[in-house]
Coordinates of C-alpha atoms and ligand atoms in Angstrom, one line a residue:
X9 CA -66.7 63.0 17.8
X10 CA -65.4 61.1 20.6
X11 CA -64.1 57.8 18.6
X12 CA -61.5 58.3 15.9
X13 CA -59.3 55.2 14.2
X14 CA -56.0 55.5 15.8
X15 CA -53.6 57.5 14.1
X16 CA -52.0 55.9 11.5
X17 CA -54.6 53.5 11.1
X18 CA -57.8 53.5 8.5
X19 CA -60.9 51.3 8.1
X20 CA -61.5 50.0 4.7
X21 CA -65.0 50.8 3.7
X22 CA -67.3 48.8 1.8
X23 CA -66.5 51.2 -1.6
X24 CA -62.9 50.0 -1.2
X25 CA -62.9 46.3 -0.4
X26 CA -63.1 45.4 -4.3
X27 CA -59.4 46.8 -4.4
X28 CA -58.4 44.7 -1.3
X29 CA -60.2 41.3 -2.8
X30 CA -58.2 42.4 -6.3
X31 CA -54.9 42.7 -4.5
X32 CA -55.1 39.4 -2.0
X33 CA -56.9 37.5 -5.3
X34 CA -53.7 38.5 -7.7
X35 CA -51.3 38.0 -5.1
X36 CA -52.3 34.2 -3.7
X37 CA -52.7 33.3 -7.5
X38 CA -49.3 34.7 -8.7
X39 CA -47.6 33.4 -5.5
X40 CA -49.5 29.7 -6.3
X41 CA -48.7 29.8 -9.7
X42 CA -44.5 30.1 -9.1
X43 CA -45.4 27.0 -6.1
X44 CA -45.8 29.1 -3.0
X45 CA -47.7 27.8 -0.5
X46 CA -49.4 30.0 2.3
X47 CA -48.9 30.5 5.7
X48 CA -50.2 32.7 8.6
X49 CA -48.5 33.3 11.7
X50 CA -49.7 35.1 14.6
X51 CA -49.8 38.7 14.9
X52 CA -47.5 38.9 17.7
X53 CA -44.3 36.9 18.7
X54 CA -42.2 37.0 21.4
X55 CA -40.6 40.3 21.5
X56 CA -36.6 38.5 21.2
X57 CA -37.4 37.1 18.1
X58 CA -37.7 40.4 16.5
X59 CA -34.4 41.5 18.7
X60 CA -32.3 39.0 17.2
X61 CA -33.7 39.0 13.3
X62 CA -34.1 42.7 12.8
X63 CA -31.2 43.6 15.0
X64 CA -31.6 46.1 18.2
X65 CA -29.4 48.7 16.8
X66 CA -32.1 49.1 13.8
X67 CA -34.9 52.1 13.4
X68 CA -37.6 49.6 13.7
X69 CA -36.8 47.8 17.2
X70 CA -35.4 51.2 18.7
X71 CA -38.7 53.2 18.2
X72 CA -41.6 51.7 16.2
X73 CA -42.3 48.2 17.8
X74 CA -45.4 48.0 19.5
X75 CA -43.8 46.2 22.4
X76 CA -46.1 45.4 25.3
X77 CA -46.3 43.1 28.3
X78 CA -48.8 40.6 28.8
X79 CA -50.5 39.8 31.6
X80 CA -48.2 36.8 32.4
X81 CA -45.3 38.8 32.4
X82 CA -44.1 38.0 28.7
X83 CA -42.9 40.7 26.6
X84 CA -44.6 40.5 23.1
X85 CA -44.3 42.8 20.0
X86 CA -47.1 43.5 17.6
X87 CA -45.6 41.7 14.1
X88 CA -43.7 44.6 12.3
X89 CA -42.5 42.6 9.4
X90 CA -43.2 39.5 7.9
X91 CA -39.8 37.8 7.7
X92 CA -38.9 37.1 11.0
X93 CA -42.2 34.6 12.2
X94 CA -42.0 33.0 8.9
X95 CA -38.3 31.7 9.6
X96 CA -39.5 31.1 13.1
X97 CA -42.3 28.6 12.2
X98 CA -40.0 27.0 9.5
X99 CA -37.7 25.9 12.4
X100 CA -40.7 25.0 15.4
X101 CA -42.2 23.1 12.2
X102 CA -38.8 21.6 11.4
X103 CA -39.4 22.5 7.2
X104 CA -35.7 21.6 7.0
X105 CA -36.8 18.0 7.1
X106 CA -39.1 18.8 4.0
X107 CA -37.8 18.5 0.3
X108 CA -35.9 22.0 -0.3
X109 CA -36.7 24.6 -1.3
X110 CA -39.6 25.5 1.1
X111 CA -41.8 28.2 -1.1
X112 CA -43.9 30.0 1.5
X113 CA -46.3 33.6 0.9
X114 CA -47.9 35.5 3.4
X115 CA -50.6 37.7 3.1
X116 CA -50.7 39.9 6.7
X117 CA -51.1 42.7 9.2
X118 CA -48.1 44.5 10.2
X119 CA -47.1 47.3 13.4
X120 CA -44.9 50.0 13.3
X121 CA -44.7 52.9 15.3
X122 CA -44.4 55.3 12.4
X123 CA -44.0 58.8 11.9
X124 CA -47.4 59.8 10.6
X125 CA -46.8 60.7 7.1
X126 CA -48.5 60.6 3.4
X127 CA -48.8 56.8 2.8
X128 CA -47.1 55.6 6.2
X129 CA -49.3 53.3 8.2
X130 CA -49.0 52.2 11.9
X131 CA -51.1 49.2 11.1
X132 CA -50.5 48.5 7.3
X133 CA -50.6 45.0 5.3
X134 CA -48.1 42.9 3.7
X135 CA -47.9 40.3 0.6
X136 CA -44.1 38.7 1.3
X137 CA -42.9 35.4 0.4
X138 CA -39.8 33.6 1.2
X139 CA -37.8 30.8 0.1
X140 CA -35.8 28.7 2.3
X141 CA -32.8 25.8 1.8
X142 CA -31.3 27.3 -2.0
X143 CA -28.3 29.1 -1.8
X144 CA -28.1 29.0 -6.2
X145 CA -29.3 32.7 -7.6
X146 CA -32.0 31.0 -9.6
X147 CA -34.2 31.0 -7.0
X148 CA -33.3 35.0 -5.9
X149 CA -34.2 35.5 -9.4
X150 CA -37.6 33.7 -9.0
X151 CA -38.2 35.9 -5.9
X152 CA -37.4 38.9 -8.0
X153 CA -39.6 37.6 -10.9
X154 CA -42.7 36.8 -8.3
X155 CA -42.8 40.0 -7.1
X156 CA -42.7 41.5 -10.7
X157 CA -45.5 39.8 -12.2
X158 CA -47.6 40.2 -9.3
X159 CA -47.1 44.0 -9.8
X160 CA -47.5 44.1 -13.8
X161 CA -50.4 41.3 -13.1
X162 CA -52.4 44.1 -11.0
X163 CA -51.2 46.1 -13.9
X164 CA -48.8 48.3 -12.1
X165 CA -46.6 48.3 -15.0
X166 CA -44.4 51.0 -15.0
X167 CA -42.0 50.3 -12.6
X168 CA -37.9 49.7 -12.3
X169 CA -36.2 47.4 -10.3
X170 CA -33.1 47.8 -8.7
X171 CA -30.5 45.2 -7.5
X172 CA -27.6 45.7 -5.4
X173 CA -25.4 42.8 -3.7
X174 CA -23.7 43.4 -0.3
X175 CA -22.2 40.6 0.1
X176 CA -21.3 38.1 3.3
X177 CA -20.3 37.5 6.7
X178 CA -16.7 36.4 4.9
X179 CA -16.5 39.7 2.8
X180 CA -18.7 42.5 4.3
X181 CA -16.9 43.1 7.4
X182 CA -13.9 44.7 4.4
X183 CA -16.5 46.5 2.7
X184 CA -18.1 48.5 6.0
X185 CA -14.2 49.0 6.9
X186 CA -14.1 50.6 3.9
X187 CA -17.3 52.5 4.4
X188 CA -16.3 53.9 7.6
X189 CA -12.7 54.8 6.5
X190 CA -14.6 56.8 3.7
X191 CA -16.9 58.4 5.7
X192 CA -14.9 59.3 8.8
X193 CA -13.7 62.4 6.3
X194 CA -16.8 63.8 6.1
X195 CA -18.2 63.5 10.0
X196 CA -17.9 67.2 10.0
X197 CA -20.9 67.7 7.3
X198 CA -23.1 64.3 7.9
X199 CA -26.7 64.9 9.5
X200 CA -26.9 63.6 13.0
X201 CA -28.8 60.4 12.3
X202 CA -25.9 59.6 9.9
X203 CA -23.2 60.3 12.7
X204 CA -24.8 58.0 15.0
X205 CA -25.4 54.7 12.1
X206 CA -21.6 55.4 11.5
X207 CA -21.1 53.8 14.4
X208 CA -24.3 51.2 14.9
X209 CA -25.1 50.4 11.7
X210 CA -22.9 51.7 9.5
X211 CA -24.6 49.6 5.5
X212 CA -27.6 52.2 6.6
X213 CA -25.5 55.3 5.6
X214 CA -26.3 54.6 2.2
X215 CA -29.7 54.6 3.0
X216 CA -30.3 58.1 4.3
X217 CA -32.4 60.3 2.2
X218 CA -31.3 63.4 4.0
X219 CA -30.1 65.7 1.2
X220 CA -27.0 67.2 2.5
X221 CA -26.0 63.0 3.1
X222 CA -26.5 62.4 -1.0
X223 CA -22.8 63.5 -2.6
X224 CA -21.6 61.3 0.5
X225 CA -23.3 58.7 -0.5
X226 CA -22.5 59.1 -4.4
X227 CA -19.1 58.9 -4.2
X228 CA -19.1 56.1 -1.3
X229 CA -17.4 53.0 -2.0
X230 CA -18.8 50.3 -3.9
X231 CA -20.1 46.9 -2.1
X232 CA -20.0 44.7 -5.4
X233 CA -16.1 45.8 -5.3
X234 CA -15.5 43.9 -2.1
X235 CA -17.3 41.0 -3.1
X236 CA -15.4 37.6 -2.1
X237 CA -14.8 35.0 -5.3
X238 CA -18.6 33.4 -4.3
X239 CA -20.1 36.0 -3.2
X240 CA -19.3 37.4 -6.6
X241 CA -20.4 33.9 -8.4
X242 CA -23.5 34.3 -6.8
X243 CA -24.4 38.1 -8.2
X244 CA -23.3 37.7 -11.6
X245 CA -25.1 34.2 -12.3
X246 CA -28.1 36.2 -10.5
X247 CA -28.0 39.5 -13.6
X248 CA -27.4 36.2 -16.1
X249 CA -31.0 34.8 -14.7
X250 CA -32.6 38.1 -14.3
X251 CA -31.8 38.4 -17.4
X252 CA -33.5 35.0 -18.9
X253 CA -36.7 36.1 -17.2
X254 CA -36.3 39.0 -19.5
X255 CA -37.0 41.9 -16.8
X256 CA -34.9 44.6 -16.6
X257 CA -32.4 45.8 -14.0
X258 CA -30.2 48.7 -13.1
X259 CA -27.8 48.1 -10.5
X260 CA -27.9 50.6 -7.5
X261 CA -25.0 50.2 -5.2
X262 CA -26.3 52.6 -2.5
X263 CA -29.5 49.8 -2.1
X264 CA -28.7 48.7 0.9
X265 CA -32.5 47.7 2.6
X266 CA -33.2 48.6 6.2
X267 CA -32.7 45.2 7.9
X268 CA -29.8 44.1 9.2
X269 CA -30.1 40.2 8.2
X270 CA -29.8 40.7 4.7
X271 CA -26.9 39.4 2.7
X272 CA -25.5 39.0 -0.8
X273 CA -28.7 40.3 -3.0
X274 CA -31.1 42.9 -2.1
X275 CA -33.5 44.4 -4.4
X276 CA -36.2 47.7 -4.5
X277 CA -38.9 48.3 -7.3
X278 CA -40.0 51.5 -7.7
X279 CA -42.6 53.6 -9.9
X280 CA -40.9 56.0 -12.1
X281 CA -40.7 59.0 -10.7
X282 CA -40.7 58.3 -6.7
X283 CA -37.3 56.7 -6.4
X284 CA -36.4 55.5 -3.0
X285 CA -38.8 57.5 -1.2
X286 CA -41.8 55.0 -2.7
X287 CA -40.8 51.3 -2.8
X288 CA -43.4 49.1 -3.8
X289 CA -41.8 46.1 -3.0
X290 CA -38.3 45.3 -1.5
X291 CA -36.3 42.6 -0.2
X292 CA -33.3 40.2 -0.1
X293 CA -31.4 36.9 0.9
X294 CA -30.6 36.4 4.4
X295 CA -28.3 33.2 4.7
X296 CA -27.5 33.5 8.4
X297 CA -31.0 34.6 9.9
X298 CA -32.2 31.0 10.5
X299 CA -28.9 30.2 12.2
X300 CA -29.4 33.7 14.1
X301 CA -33.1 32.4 15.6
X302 CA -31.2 29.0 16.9
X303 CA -32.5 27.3 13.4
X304 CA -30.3 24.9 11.5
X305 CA -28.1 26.7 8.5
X306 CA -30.6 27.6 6.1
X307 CA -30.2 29.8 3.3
X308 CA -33.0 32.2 2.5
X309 CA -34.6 34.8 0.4
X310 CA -37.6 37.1 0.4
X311 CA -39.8 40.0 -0.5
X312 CA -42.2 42.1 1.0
X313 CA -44.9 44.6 0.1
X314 CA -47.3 47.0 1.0
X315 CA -51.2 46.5 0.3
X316 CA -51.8 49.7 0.7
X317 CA -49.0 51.1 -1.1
X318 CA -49.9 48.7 -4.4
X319 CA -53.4 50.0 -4.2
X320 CA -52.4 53.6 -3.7
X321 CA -50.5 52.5 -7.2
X322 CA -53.7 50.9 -8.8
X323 CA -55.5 54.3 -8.1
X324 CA -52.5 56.3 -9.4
X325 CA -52.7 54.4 -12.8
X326 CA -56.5 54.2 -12.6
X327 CA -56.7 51.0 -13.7
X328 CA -59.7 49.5 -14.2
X329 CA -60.3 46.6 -11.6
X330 CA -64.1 46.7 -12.3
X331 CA -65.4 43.3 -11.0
X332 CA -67.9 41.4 -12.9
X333 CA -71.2 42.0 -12.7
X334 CA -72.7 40.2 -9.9
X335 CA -76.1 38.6 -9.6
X336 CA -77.6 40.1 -6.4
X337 CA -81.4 39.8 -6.3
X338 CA -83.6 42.4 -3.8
X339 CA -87.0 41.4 -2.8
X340 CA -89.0 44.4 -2.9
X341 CA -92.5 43.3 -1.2
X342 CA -96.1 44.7 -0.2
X343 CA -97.7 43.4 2.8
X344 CA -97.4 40.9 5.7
X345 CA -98.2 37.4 3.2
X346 CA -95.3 39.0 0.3
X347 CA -92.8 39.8 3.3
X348 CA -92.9 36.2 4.4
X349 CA -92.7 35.0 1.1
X350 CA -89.6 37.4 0.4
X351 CA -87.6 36.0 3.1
X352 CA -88.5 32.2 1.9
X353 CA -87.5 33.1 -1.6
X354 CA -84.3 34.9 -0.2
X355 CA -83.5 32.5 2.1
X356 CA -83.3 29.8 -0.8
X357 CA -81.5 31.8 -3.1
X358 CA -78.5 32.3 -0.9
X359 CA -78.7 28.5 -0.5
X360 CA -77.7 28.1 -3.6
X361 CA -75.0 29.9 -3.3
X362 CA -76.2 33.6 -4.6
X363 CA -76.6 37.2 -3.0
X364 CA -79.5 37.8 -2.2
X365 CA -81.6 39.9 0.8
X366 CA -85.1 41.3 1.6
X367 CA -85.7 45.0 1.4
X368 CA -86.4 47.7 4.1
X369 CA -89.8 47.8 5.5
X370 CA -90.6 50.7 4.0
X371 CA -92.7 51.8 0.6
X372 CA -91.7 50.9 -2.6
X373 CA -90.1 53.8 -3.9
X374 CA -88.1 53.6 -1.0
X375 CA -87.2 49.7 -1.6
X376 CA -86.3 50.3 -5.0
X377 CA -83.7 53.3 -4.1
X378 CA -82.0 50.7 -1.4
X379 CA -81.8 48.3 -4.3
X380 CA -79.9 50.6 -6.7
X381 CA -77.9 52.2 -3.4
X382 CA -77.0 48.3 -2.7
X383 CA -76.3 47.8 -6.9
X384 CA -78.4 44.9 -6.7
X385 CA -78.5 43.4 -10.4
X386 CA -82.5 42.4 -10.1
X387 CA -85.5 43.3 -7.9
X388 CA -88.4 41.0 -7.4
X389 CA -91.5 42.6 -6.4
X390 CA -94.3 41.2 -5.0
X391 CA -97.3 42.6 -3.7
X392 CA -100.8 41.0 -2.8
X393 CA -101.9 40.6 -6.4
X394 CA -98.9 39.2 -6.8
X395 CA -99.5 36.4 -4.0
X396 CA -102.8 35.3 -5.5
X397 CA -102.4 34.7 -9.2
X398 CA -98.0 33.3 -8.2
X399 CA -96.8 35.8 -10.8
X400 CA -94.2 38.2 -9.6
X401 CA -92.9 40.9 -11.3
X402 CA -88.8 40.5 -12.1
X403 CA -86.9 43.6 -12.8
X404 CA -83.8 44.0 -14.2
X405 CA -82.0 47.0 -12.9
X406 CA -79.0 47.3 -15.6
X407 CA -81.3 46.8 -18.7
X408 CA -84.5 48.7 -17.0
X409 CA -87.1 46.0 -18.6
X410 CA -89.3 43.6 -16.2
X411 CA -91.2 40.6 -16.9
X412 CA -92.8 38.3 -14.9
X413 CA -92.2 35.5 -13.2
X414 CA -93.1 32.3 -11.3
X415 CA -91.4 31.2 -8.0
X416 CA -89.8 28.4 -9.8
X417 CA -89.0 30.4 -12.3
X418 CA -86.5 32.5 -9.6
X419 CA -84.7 29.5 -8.6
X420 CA -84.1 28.8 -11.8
X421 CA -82.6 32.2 -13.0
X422 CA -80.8 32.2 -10.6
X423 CA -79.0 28.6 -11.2
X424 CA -78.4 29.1 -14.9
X425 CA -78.2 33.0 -15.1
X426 CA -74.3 33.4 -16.1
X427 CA -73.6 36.2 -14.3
X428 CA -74.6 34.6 -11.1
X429 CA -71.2 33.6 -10.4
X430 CA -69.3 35.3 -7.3
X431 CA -66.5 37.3 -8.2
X432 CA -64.4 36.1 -5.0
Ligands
ZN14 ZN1 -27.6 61.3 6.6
ZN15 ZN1 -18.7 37.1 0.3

């Protein structure tokens, strides 16, 4: 075949839209019910914005940006996480001037050139929110608790969370001291990536799933140790809420998050037995990333997750997502005079707001086997005898039984049937 989706990318078929609809449903209404409101940005952004929010020295702007530029001469980069042009249009829009907190969820495309692995996408989809101008842990606790009942709402429900804190720009520079001092006696056995974050990016050591790296990482020092007198405020008031909302925690201090803007809390949930190498959903506060972008000091706080990654989930638990019955009538018809008055009848079904379509030129066998390939709930047949005495035959294709049935009598089945509502 001479077309093929581009590596790392997949087309979602008909069959699997009702999982998408589920997903993007669940996660607007969860989102809405905690008072987020939505927002879309565009899928690419001047390529410095993603320099200074993710940092240069990270995996994601060294080697998986799709960084291009445009025929103006601009450098732009394909959106590879959410975070970044939400904080951006918070300061164009100048949301600092709104009432604080700004709740804000995303549902969106995202671009990373990733090694091609078992559930890695270079194009995948995210459901992220963020919450800007509250520095109190209530609200990382909220952001924690969104991101929960979403999951459990889809009914992912047997997942952990995990919480770290890794403090601020007033106490972190001690703790990566600390970290380096630590790990300089080991160099010798480290794996190469390892040797060179030592140096960039040294928060990411924890992060390596390499396995020689893991007794390293075990015995490494502790971040919530080398928490300053707020810093450490902030993460025990945030187990005291997390603890009201009644989900429960573990505390991983080698959860460290890829980014580099994150501060005080960051957080991973998992499924049970995939630790670390399948995150649902992850994410953090990140007090100085406004400030970073040339915003105004803004605290903030947010999560982001992979659609396809929750659905992979939903299929993994097999749960049961079946949509409600739908009323979608096909029009199954004989002859020149019922074809026209098919595609009337059609027509004025969809007006009213129903599925409804006419069926392939073809015999009726053949009509009837498009119906039940296109699960219509109802076929309508009508033929010539049908035309002259205005009764046409109504079947219904879960029950099996027909009757008949006047023209007016359509429209009206179709406005007080009760399964004639839309699912989405
Ligand atoms: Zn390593
Ligand atoms: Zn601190």
């Amino acid at each position: 075949m001479e077309f093929q989706a581009p590596r790392g990318t997949t087309d979602v078929l008909p069959d699997d839209q009702r999982y998408w609809r589920y997903v993007e449903n669940t996660a607007s209404q969860v989102a809405e019910s905690f008072g987020y409101r939505r927002i879309d940005t565009p899928v690419f952004e001047d390529t410095n914005l993603y320099i200074r929010s993710i940092g240069d020295s990270t995996d994601i702007v060294e080697k998986e940006t799709y960084t291009f530029s445009d025929r103006g001469g601009d450098s732009l980069t394909l959106r590879p996480e959410g975070t970044a042009s939400v904080c951006r249009a918070y300061i164009q829009h100048g949301m600092h001037n709104m009432p604080q907190p700004v709740r804000l969820f995303y549902l969106c495309p995202n671009f990373r050139y990733e090694r091609p692995q078992a559930g890695r996408f270079r194009a995948f989809h995210q459901f992220g929110i963020e919450a800007f101008g509250e520095s109190d842990p209530y609200i990382d606790a909220e952001v924690i608790e969104v991101s929960w009942r979403f999951l459990t709402s889809v009914g992912i429900d047997d997942i952990s969370l995990r919480i770290n804190s890794i403090g601020d720009s007033n106490c972190r520079p001690k703790y990566v001291d600390a970290l380096q001092t630590y790990y300089q006696n080991y160099s010798q056995s480290l794996c190469p990536d390892c040797v060179r974050r030592l140096e960039t990016n040294p928060l990411r050591l924890l992060d390596c799933k390499i396995e020689s790296c893991q007794p390293v990482i075990q015995s490494a020092p502790k971040s919530t140790e080398y928490l300053c007198l707020p810093c450490n405020a902030h993460w025990v008031q945030l187990q005291e809420y997390l603890e009201t909302t009644g989900i429960g925690y573990e505390i991983d201090n080698t959860l460290v998050r890829g980014l580099d803007y994150y501060s005080r809390t960051v957080y991973e949930i998992t499924p049970p037995t995939e630790r670390r190498t399948n995150v649902i959903a992850g994410g953090g506060r990140y007090d100085g990333l406004l400030e970073q972008l040339g915003g105004p000091a803004t605290p903030g706080i947010g999560f982001g997750m992979g659609i396809e990654r929750v659905i992979e989930n939903i299929k993994r638990l097999e749960i049961d997502i079946a949509s409600n019955p739908k009323l979608s009538i096909m029009f199954a018809h004989i002859g020149e005079g019922a074809k026209k008055e098919a595609i009337s009848l059609s027509s004025q079904i969809r007006r009213l707001g129903k599925e409804s379509f006419v069926g392939p030129s073809r015999g009726l066998r053949s009509q009837m086997r498009y119906a039940s390939h296109m699960n219509s709930s109802h076929v309508i047949i009508i033929g010539d005898d049908e035309l002259s005495t205005g009764l046409y035959t109504l079947r219904d294709l879960s029950k099996g039984d027909q009757t008949e049935i006047t023209a007016d009598g359509i429209l009206n089945f179709v406005k007080t049937h009760d399964i004639g509502q839309k699912v989405d």
